[in-house]
Structures are given as structure tokens and as C-alpha cells.
Short mmCIF file of C-alpha atoms in Angstrom, two decimals:
data_model
loop_
_atom_site.label_atom_id
_atom_site.label_comp_id
_atom_site.label_asym_id
_atom_site.label_seq_id
_atom_site.Cartn_x
_atom_site.Cartn_y
_atom_site.Cartn_z
CA MET A 593 -27.60 -18.71 -73.50
CA LEU A 594 -31.45 -17.83 -73.98
CA ASN A 595 -31.69 -16.59 -77.68
CA ILE A 596 -34.98 -18.07 -78.85
CA ASP A 597 -38.19 -16.45 -77.80
CA LEU A 598 -40.34 -19.61 -78.24
CA GLY A 599 -39.49 -23.19 -79.15
CA VAL A 600 -42.12 -25.74 -80.22
CA PHE A 601 -40.96 -29.26 -79.33
CA SER A 602 -42.36 -32.78 -79.57
CA THR A 603 -42.03 -34.98 -76.63
CA ALA A 604 -39.18 -37.19 -76.22
CA TYR A 605 -38.22 -40.35 -74.08
CA LEU A 606 -35.01 -39.85 -72.18
CA PRO A 607 -33.95 -37.40 -74.89
CA PRO A 608 -30.80 -36.91 -76.62
CA ILE A 609 -28.43 -34.35 -75.27
CA ASP A 610 -28.99 -32.11 -78.11
CA TYR A 611 -32.66 -31.99 -77.32
CA VAL A 612 -31.90 -30.81 -73.93
CA MET A 613 -29.48 -28.23 -75.09
CA GLN A 614 -31.94 -26.69 -77.48
CA LEU A 615 -34.59 -26.64 -74.75
CA LEU A 616 -32.30 -24.49 -72.70
CA ARG A 617 -31.81 -21.96 -75.51
CA CYS A 618 -35.56 -21.10 -75.42
CA LYS A 619 -37.14 -18.64 -73.14
CA LYS A 620 -40.57 -20.38 -73.46
CA ILE A 621 -41.47 -23.93 -74.63
CA VAL A 622 -44.55 -25.22 -76.06
CA PHE A 623 -44.89 -28.94 -76.18
CA GLU A 624 -46.89 -30.26 -79.03
CA ILE A 625 -49.62 -32.60 -77.96
CA ASN A 626 -52.10 -32.34 -80.89
CA GLU A 627 -49.94 -33.81 -83.67
CA PHE A 628 -50.41 -37.30 -85.04
CA TYR A 629 -48.09 -39.61 -83.44
CA ILE A 630 -45.06 -40.41 -85.43
CA LYS A 631 -43.48 -43.92 -84.85
CA GLN A 632 -39.77 -44.48 -84.98
CA THR A 633 -38.77 -41.32 -83.44
CA TYR A 634 -37.52 -40.08 -79.92
CA ARG A 635 -41.14 -39.65 -78.81
CA ASN A 636 -41.00 -43.30 -77.54
CA ARG A 637 -37.34 -44.22 -77.80
CA CYS A 638 -33.77 -43.31 -76.79
CA LYS A 639 -30.22 -44.40 -77.51
CA ILE A 640 -27.75 -45.66 -74.85
CA LEU A 641 -24.35 -47.12 -75.21
CA THR A 642 -23.71 -50.63 -74.12
CA ALA A 643 -20.98 -53.24 -74.25
CA ASN A 644 -22.16 -54.26 -77.65
CA GLY A 645 -22.52 -50.50 -79.09
CA MET A 646 -25.49 -48.28 -79.39
CA MET A 647 -28.87 -49.67 -78.44
CA ASP A 648 -32.33 -48.25 -78.92
CA LEU A 649 -34.81 -48.68 -76.24
CA SER A 650 -38.41 -48.29 -77.48
CA ILE A 651 -41.44 -47.98 -75.30
CA PRO A 652 -44.41 -49.99 -76.78
CA VAL A 653 -47.49 -47.89 -77.40
CA GLU A 654 -51.15 -48.44 -78.16
CA LYS A 655 -52.88 -45.91 -80.54
CA PRO A 656 -56.60 -45.93 -79.90
CA ASN A 657 -57.31 -44.10 -83.17
CA GLY A 658 -54.74 -45.82 -85.21
CA ALA A 659 -52.63 -43.67 -87.43
CA LYS A 660 -54.71 -40.53 -86.57
CA THR A 661 -54.03 -40.86 -82.81
CA LEU A 662 -52.96 -37.61 -81.30
CA MET A 663 -49.84 -37.50 -79.14
CA LYS A 664 -51.82 -36.76 -76.09
CA ASP A 665 -53.92 -39.83 -76.61
CA VAL A 666 -51.06 -42.22 -77.05
CA CYS A 667 -51.04 -44.94 -74.33
CA ILE A 668 -48.16 -46.96 -72.99
CA ALA A 669 -48.59 -50.78 -73.72
CA ASN A 670 -48.24 -51.81 -70.00
CA SER A 671 -49.20 -55.25 -70.78
CA GLU A 672 -45.54 -55.72 -72.10
CA ASN A 673 -42.77 -55.95 -69.83
CA TRP A 674 -40.74 -53.18 -71.13
CA GLN A 675 -39.90 -51.35 -67.98
CA THR A 676 -37.75 -54.33 -66.67
CA ILE A 677 -36.19 -54.78 -69.94
CA HIS A 678 -35.17 -51.08 -70.20
CA TRP A 679 -33.97 -51.01 -66.79
CA ARG A 680 -31.93 -53.99 -67.03
CA ALA A 681 -30.24 -52.65 -70.20
CA ILE A 682 -29.67 -49.38 -68.41
CA GLU A 683 -28.10 -50.99 -65.44
CA SER A 684 -26.06 -53.26 -67.59
CA ALA A 685 -24.75 -50.29 -69.73
CA TYR A 686 -24.11 -47.88 -66.80
CA SER A 687 -23.59 -49.82 -63.46
CA ASN A 688 -19.83 -49.12 -63.91
CA SER A 689 -20.18 -45.57 -64.78
CA PRO A 690 -18.96 -42.97 -62.06
CA SER A 691 -22.37 -41.59 -61.20
CA PHE A 692 -24.79 -44.50 -61.70
CA GLU A 693 -25.12 -45.31 -57.95
CA TYR A 694 -25.74 -41.62 -57.27
CA TYR A 695 -28.71 -41.22 -59.74
CA GLN A 696 -30.13 -44.73 -59.97
CA ASP A 697 -32.71 -44.18 -57.21
CA ASP A 698 -33.96 -41.17 -58.91
CA PHE A 699 -34.73 -43.07 -62.24
CA LEU A 700 -35.71 -46.51 -60.91
CA PRO A 701 -39.32 -45.50 -59.92
CA PHE A 702 -39.85 -44.60 -63.61
CA PHE A 703 -39.27 -48.16 -64.39
CA THR A 704 -41.49 -49.68 -61.52
CA LYS A 705 -44.54 -47.32 -61.51
CA LYS A 706 -47.10 -47.66 -64.37
CA TYR A 707 -47.94 -44.62 -66.38
CA ASN A 708 -51.11 -44.78 -68.75
CA PHE A 709 -50.04 -42.01 -71.46
CA LEU A 710 -46.67 -41.61 -72.94
CA PHE A 711 -46.73 -37.88 -73.01
CA ASP A 712 -47.16 -37.59 -69.20
CA TYR A 713 -44.37 -40.20 -68.65
CA ASN A 714 -42.05 -38.40 -70.87
CA LEU A 715 -42.86 -35.04 -69.12
CA LYS A 716 -42.35 -36.32 -65.71
CA LEU A 717 -38.96 -37.88 -66.73
CA LEU A 718 -37.83 -34.62 -68.39
CA GLN A 719 -38.69 -32.80 -65.04
CA LYS A 720 -36.62 -35.27 -63.13
CA ILE A 721 -33.70 -34.88 -65.44
CA PHE A 722 -33.84 -31.01 -64.98
CA GLU A 723 -34.03 -31.39 -61.26
CA LEU A 724 -30.77 -33.51 -61.36
CA LEU A 725 -29.07 -31.08 -63.55
CA GLU A 726 -30.24 -28.42 -60.85
CA ILE A 727 -31.62 -26.30 -63.51
CA ASP A 728 -35.04 -24.71 -62.84
CA PHE A 729 -37.58 -26.34 -65.04
CA LEU A 730 -38.66 -24.48 -68.14
CA ASN A 731 -41.35 -21.99 -68.69
CA PHE A 732 -43.53 -24.23 -70.76
CA SER A 733 -47.09 -24.83 -71.90
CA PHE A 734 -49.00 -27.31 -74.42
CA THR A 735 -50.56 -26.59 -77.66
CA GLU A 736 -54.28 -26.29 -77.79
CA THR A 737 -54.51 -27.17 -81.48
CA PHE A 738 -51.88 -28.35 -83.82
CA TYR A 739 -49.23 -25.75 -84.17
CA GLU A 740 -49.16 -24.44 -87.82
CA ASN A 741 -45.58 -23.20 -88.61
CA GLN A 742 -46.17 -19.57 -89.85
CA ASN A 743 -42.22 -18.90 -90.27
CA ASN A 744 -42.40 -16.43 -87.51
CA GLU A 745 -38.87 -15.34 -86.62
CA ASN A 746 -39.28 -15.24 -82.95
CA ILE A 747 -40.66 -18.94 -83.09
CA SER A 748 -38.53 -21.91 -83.56
CA ASP A 749 -40.09 -25.24 -84.70
CA PHE A 750 -38.12 -28.17 -83.26
CA ARG A 751 -40.66 -30.80 -83.60
CA ASN A 752 -38.92 -32.66 -86.51
CA ILE A 753 -35.45 -31.65 -85.99
CA PHE A 754 -34.33 -34.58 -83.63
CA ASN A 755 -34.52 -37.92 -85.51
CA PRO A 756 -32.85 -41.24 -84.29
CA LYS A 757 -32.67 -42.19 -88.08
CA LYS A 758 -30.66 -39.42 -89.09
CA GLU A 759 -26.90 -38.68 -88.44
CA ASN A 760 -26.44 -35.64 -86.22
CA GLU A 761 -23.72 -33.58 -87.75
CA SER A 762 -23.21 -31.21 -84.85
CA SER A 763 -19.94 -31.42 -82.86
CA TYR A 764 -19.64 -32.16 -79.31
CA LEU A 765 -17.01 -31.98 -76.77
CA PRO A 766 -15.90 -35.63 -75.89
CA TYR A 767 -16.43 -36.72 -72.18
CA TYR A 768 -15.61 -40.00 -70.56
CA GLN A 769 -18.05 -43.05 -71.45
CA VAL A 770 -17.82 -46.45 -70.05
CA PHE A 771 -17.11 -47.99 -73.30
CA THR A 772 -14.78 -45.38 -74.86
CA GLU A 773 -11.78 -47.70 -75.25
CA LYS A 774 -13.92 -49.96 -77.30
CA PHE A 775 -15.84 -47.58 -79.41
CA GLY A 776 -14.43 -44.24 -78.93
CA PHE A 777 -16.55 -41.20 -78.16
CA VAL A 778 -20.19 -41.70 -79.17
CA LYS A 779 -21.99 -38.37 -79.34
CA ASN A 780 -25.44 -37.19 -78.74
CA LEU A 781 -26.76 -40.24 -76.85
CA SER A 782 -29.61 -40.11 -74.33
CA ILE A 783 -29.00 -37.40 -71.61
CA ILE A 784 -28.75 -40.28 -69.18
CA ASP A 785 -25.48 -41.20 -70.82
CA LEU A 786 -24.23 -37.67 -69.78
CA LEU A 787 -25.52 -37.80 -66.34
CA PHE A 788 -24.17 -41.33 -65.42
CA ASN A 789 -20.88 -40.64 -66.97
CA LEU A 790 -20.26 -37.06 -66.07
CA GLY A 791 -22.14 -36.56 -62.95
CA ASN A 792 -22.51 -33.03 -61.57
CA GLN A 793 -20.61 -31.68 -64.31
CA SER A 794 -23.47 -32.49 -66.79
CA THR A 795 -25.05 -28.98 -66.04
CA GLU A 796 -22.03 -27.11 -67.34
CA TYR A 797 -21.94 -29.28 -70.43
CA VAL A 798 -25.45 -28.73 -71.61
CA MET A 799 -25.26 -25.04 -70.70
#
């Protein structure tokens, strides 16, 4: 499946399935930490499916340098009770899924322990996701300065490909979801939707 020499990615919170699938296409990954933080993106939000339809979960952030705050400097606003709110939403959405009980203890610490920086939090969550998928974590590094896209044919820039405000036009094989009978199959949700619903078959799906 590896067919991209190097992929440049922005960080993402419980990223969409497509994000994980694209990571797995890359031999090497560079995470962009020197870009200016962009709001209303997957950098601090994810999409889950609840009894009322799709829901965005958004981590509140603090930007020490305003609009010119680099991603590596974005702090999580822990004065807000976002972790409890997010976990309750996840639990409500997936408690009846086939594999929620199996994985809940792996994710719960991320909604109790405090993290200072958004990037660190996202990366540790991503490492946990790969552990649960039983896939060796990627050969990755971080940008030392903002990456300037030089249209190098061996480098693919994914930083602005994944956008929660844009419709994903890719097709995906349907899998069981808790609310399938109500909404039909909803594609490209957070990777946790796949894990909780498909369990250990999730690895085969993303590969």
C-alpha cells in the first residue's frame, strides 16, 4: 500500500478515517508544527454519529500569539470542561456499539488527564489509535520551519486536504454503524466510529 515517499500532514483530533488511510500510504510522515493555527478544521475537532445525527466535538484552544500562533504553541483551554463533555457524547453515541467496552479503557485516560498543548495531545491519541489497529506507528518527524510546497513529485502535501466543512467525495465500503437504520451509512467519520463499530476488523478496512 505504500506508494508515497513523503507525506506532509497537519495534526488532527481523533481524525477522520480518510486521514488514517492516507497516512498509511506514506513511507515517511512529516507533521507540520510551524503553520499558523487554522480554526474550524480537524486540528481540534472530530465528527461522530449520535442518535441525533452527526456531531462535531471541538477542543477549546488558547492562542498565545493570536492569529499568528504556530500550531506547536496552541494550548488546550483546560479551564473549560470539554473532556467530560466529549467523553459523555462518545459514550452516548457508542455505548451500544460492538466494541465500545473493549476499547473504552484505552480512550478514557485521554478524557481525564490534562494536556497542555493540542499538538502533543493529538499525537499521543494517534499513537494509541495505531496501537489499537495493531499497526506499527509511522516513520515520522516534525517540520523545523514551515514547509514550503515545491511541487516535488516525491512529496505529497495533505495539510489542507481534510476539511470538515467540505463534502468528502471519495467512496467507502459501508460497515455496520449503531444508527444505520436511522441514517443509513455515514462515511468518513472519526476513526473511533470505525473502531467501536468494526472492532479488530478495522485494520483490514483502513489497509
